[in-house]
Short mmCIF file of C-alpha atoms in Angstrom, two decimals:
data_model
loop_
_atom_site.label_atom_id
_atom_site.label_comp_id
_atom_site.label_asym_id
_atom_site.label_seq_id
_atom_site.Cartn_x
_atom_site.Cartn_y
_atom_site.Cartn_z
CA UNK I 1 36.14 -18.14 -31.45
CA UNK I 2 37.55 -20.86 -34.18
CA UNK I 3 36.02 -22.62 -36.71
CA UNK I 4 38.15 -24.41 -39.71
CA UNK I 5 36.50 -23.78 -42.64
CA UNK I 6 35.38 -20.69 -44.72
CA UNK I 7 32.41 -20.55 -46.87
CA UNK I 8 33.69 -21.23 -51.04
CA UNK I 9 34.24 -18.41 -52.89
CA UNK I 10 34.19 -16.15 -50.07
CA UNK I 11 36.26 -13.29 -51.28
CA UNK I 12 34.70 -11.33 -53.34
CA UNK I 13 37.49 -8.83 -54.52
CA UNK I 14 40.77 -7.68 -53.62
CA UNK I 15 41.95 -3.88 -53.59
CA UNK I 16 45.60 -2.53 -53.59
CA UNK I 17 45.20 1.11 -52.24
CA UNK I 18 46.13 4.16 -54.42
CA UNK I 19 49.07 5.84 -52.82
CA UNK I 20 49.70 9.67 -52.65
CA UNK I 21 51.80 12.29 -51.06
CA UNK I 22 49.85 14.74 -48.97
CA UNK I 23 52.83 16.84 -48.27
CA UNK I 24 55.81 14.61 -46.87
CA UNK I 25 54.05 11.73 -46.49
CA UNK I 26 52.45 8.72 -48.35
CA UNK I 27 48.59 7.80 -47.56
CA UNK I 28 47.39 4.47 -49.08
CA UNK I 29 43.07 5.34 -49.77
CA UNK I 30 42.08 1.71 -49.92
CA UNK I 31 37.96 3.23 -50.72
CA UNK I 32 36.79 4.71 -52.65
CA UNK I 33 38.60 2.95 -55.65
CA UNK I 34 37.83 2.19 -59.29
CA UNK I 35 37.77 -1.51 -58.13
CA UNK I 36 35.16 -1.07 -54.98
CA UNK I 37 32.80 1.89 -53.65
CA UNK I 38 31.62 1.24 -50.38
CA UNK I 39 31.84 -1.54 -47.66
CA UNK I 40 28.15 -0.86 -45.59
CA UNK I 41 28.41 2.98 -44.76
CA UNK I 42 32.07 2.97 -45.32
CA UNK I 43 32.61 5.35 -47.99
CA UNK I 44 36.46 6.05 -47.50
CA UNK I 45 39.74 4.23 -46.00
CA UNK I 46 43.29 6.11 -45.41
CA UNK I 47 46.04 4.08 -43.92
CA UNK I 48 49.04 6.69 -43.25
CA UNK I 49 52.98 6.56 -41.31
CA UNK I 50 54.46 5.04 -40.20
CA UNK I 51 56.41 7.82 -40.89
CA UNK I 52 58.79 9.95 -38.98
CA UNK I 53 59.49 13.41 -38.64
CA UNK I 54 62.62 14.99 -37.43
CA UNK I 55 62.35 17.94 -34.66
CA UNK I 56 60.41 20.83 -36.31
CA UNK I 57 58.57 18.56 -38.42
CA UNK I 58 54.78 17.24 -38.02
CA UNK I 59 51.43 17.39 -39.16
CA UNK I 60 49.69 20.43 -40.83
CA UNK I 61 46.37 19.12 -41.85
CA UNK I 62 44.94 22.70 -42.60
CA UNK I 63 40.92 23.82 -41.74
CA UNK I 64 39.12 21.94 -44.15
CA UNK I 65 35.06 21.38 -44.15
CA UNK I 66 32.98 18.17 -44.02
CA UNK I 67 29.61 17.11 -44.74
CA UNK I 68 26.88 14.33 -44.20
CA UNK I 69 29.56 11.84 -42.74
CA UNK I 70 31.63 10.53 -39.73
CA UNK I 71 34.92 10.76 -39.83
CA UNK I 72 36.81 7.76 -37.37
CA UNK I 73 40.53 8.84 -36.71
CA UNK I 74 42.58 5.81 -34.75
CA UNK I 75 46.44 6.06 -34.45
CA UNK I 76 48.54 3.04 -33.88
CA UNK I 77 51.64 5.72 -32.99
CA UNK I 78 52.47 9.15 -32.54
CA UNK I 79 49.78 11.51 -31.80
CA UNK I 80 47.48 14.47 -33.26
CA UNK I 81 45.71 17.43 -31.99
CA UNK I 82 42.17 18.20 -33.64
CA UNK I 83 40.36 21.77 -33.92
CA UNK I 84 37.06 21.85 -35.38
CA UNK I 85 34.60 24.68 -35.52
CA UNK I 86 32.32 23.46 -33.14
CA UNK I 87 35.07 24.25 -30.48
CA UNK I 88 36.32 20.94 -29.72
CA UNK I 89 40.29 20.54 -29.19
CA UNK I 90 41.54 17.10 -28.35
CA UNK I 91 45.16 15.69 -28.26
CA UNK I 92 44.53 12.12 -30.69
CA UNK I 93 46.90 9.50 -29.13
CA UNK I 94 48.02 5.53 -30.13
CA UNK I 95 45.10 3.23 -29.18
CA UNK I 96 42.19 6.26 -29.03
CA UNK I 97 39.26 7.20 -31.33
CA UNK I 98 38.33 10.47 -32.26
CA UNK I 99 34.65 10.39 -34.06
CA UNK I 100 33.38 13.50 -35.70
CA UNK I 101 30.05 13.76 -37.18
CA UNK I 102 29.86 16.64 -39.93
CA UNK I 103 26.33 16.29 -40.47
CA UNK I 104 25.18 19.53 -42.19
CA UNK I 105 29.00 20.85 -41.87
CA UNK I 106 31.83 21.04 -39.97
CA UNK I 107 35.76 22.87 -40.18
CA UNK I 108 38.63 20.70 -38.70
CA UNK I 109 42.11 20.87 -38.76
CA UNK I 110 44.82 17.84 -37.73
CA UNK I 111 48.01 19.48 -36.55
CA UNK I 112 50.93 17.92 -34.39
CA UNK I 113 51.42 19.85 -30.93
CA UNK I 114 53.79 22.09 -29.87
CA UNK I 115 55.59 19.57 -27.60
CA UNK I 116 55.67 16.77 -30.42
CA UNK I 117 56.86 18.85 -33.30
CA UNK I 118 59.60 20.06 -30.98
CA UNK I 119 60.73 16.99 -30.55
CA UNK I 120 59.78 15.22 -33.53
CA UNK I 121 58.38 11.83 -33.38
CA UNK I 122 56.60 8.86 -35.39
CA UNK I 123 52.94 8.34 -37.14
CA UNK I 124 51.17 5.99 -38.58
CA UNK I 125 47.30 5.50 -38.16
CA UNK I 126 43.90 5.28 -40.13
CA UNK I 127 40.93 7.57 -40.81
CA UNK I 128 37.31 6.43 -42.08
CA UNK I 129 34.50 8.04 -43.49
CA UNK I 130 31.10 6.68 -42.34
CA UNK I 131 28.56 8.39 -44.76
CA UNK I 132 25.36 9.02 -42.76
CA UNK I 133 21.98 7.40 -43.21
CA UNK I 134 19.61 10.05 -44.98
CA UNK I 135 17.69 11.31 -42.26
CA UNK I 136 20.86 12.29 -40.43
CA UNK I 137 22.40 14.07 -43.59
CA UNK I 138 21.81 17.11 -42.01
CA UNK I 139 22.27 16.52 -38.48
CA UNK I 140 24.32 19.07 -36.07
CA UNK I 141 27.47 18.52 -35.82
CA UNK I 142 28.94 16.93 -33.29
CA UNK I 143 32.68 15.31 -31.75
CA UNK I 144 33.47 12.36 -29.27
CA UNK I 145 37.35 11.27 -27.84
CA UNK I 146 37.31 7.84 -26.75
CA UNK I 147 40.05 6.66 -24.76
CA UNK I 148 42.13 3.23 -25.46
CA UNK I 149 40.87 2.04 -22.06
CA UNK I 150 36.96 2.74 -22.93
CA UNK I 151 37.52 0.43 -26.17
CA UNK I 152 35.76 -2.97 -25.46
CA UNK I 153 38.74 -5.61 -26.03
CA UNK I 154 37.43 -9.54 -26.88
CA UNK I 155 40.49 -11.82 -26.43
CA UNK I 156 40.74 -15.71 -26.03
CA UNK I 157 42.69 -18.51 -28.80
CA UNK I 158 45.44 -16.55 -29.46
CA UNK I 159 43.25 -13.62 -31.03
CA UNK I 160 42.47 -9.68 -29.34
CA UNK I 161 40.19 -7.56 -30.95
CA UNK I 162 39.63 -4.03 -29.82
CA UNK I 163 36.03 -3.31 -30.83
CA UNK I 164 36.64 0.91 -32.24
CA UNK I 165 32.73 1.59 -33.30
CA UNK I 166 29.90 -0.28 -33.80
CA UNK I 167 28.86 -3.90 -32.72
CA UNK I 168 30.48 -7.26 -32.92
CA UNK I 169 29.86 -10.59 -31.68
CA UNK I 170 26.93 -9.19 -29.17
CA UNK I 171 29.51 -6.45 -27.87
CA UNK I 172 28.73 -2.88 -28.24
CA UNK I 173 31.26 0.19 -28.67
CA UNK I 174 30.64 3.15 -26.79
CA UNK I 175 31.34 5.45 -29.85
CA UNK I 176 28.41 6.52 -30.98
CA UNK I 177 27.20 5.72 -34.60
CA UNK I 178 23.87 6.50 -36.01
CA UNK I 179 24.50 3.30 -38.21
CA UNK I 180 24.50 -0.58 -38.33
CA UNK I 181 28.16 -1.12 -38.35
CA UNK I 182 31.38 -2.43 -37.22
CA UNK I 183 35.16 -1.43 -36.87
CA UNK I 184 37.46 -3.44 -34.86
CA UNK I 185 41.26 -3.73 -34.76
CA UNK I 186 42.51 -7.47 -34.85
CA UNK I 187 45.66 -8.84 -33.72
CA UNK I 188 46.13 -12.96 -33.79
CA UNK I 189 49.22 -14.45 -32.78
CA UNK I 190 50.98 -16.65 -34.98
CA UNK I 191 48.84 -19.83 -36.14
CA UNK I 192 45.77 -18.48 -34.35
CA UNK I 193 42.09 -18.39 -36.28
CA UNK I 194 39.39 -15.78 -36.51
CA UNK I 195 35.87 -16.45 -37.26
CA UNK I 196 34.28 -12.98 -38.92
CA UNK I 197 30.50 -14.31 -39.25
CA UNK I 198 28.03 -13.13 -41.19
CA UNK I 199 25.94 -11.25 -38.67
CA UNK I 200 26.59 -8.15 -40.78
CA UNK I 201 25.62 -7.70 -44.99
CA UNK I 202 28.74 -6.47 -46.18
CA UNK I 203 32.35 -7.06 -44.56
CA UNK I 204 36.01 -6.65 -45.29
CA UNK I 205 39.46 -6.79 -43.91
CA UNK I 206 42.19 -4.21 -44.75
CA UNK I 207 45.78 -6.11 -43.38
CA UNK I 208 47.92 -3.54 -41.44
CA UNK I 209 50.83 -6.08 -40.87
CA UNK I 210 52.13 -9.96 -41.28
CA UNK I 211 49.87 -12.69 -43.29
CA UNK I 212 46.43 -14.26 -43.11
CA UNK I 213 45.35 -16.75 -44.99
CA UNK I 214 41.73 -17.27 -45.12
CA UNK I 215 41.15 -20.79 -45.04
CA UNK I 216 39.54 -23.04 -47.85
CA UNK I 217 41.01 -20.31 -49.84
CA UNK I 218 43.97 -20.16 -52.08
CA UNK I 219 46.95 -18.08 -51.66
CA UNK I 220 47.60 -15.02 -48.51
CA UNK I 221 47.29 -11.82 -47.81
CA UNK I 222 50.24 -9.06 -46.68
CA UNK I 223 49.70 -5.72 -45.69
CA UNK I 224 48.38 -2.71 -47.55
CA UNK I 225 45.20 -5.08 -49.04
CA UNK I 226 41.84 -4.81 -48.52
CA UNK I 227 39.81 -7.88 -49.01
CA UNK I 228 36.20 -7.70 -49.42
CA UNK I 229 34.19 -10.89 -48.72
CA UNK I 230 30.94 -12.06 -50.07
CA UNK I 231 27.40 -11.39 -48.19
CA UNK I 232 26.45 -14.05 -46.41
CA UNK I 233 29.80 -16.03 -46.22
CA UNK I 234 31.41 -17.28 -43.45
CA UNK I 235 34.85 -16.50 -43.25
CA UNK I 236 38.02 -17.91 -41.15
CA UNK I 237 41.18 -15.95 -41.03
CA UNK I 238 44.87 -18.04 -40.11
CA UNK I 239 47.55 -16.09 -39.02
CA UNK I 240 50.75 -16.90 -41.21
CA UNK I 241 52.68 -15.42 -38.52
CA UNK I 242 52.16 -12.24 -35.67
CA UNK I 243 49.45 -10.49 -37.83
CA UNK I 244 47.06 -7.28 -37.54
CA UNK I 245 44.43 -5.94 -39.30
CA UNK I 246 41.33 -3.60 -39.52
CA UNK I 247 37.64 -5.73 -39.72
CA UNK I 248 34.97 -3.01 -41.08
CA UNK I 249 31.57 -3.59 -42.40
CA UNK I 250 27.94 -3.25 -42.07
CA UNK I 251 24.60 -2.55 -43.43
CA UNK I 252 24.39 -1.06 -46.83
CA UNK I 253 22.73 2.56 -47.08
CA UNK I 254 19.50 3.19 -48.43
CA UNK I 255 20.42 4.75 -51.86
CA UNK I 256 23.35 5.85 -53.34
CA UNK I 257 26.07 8.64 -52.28
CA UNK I 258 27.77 11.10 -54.10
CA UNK I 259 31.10 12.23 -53.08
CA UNK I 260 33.30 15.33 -53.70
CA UNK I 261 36.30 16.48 -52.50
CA UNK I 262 35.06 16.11 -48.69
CA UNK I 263 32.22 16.45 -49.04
CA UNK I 264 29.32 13.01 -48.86
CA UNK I 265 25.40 13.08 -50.02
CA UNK I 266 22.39 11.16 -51.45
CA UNK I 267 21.90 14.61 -53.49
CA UNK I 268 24.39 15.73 -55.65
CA UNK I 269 22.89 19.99 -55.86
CA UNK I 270 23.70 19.26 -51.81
CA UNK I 271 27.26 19.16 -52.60
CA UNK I 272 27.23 21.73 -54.86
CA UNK I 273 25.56 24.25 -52.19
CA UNK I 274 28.56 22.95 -50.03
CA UNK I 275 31.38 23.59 -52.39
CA UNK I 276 30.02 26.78 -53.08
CA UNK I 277 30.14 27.73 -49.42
CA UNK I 278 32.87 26.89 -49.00
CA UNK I 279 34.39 28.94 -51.62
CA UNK I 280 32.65 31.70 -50.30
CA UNK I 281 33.65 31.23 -47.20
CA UNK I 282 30.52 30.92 -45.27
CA UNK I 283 31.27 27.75 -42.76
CA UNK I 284 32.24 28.72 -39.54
CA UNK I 285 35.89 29.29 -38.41
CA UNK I 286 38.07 27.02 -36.59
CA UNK I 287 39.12 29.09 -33.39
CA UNK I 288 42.91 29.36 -33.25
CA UNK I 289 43.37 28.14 -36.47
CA UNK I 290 42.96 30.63 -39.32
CA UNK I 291 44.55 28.97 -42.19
CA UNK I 292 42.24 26.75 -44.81
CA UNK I 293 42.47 24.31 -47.93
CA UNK I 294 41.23 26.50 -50.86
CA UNK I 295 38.13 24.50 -53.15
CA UNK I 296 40.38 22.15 -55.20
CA UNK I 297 40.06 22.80 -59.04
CA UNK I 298 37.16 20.81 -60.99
CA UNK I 299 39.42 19.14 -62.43
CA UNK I 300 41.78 18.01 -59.58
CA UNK I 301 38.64 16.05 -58.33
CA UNK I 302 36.25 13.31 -59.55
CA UNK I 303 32.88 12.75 -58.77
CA UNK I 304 31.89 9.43 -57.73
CA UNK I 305 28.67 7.82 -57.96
CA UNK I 306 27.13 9.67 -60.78
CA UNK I 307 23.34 8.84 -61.09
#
């Protein structure tokens, strides 16, 4: 699983995450960023928590509407409980994935439990976007829970990676993606190496805690970066000390997407037909949830990837 070099000039750029409050608590969006787009079908990164909230505090992600993505919610601690219009309600625990494909729309909300926001309790997790290949834009939608014992784990030389979606190193996830990707969750030990080959086009690693040092390369990497690394390179990541990170990547999509708000297409009058409906209110409900996140103003949100 070692190897001692990594290919020169292998990094290809570094991102610090823009951080913002989403009502008591800071989320770091390491994509889309002035810096970087997309990393294969990757289209958006939030690293959240840890935070913690006293007793009659939580969560209160309101009903809010996707399209033509995949949303990939993993928690590290704490736990959330997930509505969407479709009917699905599942509890989101530390070391599970909850995937939910929006494909021609979906309403979701993220809200802490009864129980938990009794008693309070701490946070701290990632979400992804996945933007879908074209001929799935406008797929129905659709919701899978996997649990932390259902994730493929590949240990050995002081390394364990827990394999969230996609394929790595001839292992398959169970979660099911339309596209050619990967998503793992790596933890080396202290002085251990991690080959990251380049099986897939485009690759990065976002560093959740410690320092890696990817060797041949000057200088290290602490938490709250994402690095993305040249096609074609092959890479080898030291561990400084205890370290963990996030390995995401894959094929590119054919075409470009345009994103607004939350909503992801290859056409931007798509989005517009989505905003609209939304303003009119004419996505489906979640049931037991009746709240929603008005249509931000134009002018609260950018457009990305103007033709």
């Amino acid at each position: 699983m070692t190897v001692q070099t990594s290919s020169p000039s292998a990094i290809e750029q570094i991102i610090l995450p823009n951080v913002r409050d989403i009502g008591g608590f800071d989320v770091r969006r390491a994509l889309p960023s002035a810096q970087w787009r997309m990393v294969g079908p990757f289209i958006f990164l939030d690293s959240f928590g840890p935070v913690v909230f006293g007793p009659g505090e939580g969560v209160d992600t309101r009903p809010h509407p996707h399209i033509g993505l995949s949303t990939i919610s993993y928690l590290l601690q704490g736990e959330m409980l997930h509505r969407d219009s479709a009917g699905h309600i599942q509890q989101l625990r530390a070391g599970e994935i909850n995937l939910m494909t929006a494909g021609r729309g979906i309403v979701h909300s993220e809200r802490s439990s009864d129980p938990v926001r009794a008693s309070g309790g701490r946070l701290k997790g990632f979400q992804a976007w996945v933007a879908l290949p074209e001929a799935h834009e406008e797929t129905d939608p659709g919701f899978q829970h996997l649990l932390a014992e259902r994730i493929p784990l590949i240990q050995g030389d002081g390394a364990s990676l827990s394999l969230l979606a996609g394929s790595l190193e001839g292992v398959q996830s169970p979660t099911q993606t339309v596209s050619d990707l990967f998503y793992a969750d790596l933890q080396l030990q202290a002085g251990a190496c991690y080959r990251l080959s380049a099986e897939h086009i485009e690759r990065a690693f976002y560093m959740v805690s410690g320092e890696v040092e990817v060797v041949g390369q000057p200088g290290r990497f602490g938490a709250d970066r994402l690095v993305v690394l040249r096609p074609d390179s092959e890479v080898v990541l030291r561990a400084v000390g205890p370290t963990r990170l996030l390995l995401l990547g894959g094929e590119p999509l054919e075409g470009r997407r345009h994103i607004y708000w939350n909503f992801v297409s290859s056409r931007p009058e798509r989005i517009l037909q989505a905003a609209e409906d939304w303003r009119a209110r004419r996505f489906p409900d979640v049931p037991g949830d009746d709240e929603f996140i008005p249509l931000p103003a134009d002018s609260q949100v950018r457009w990305r990837f103007k033709a």
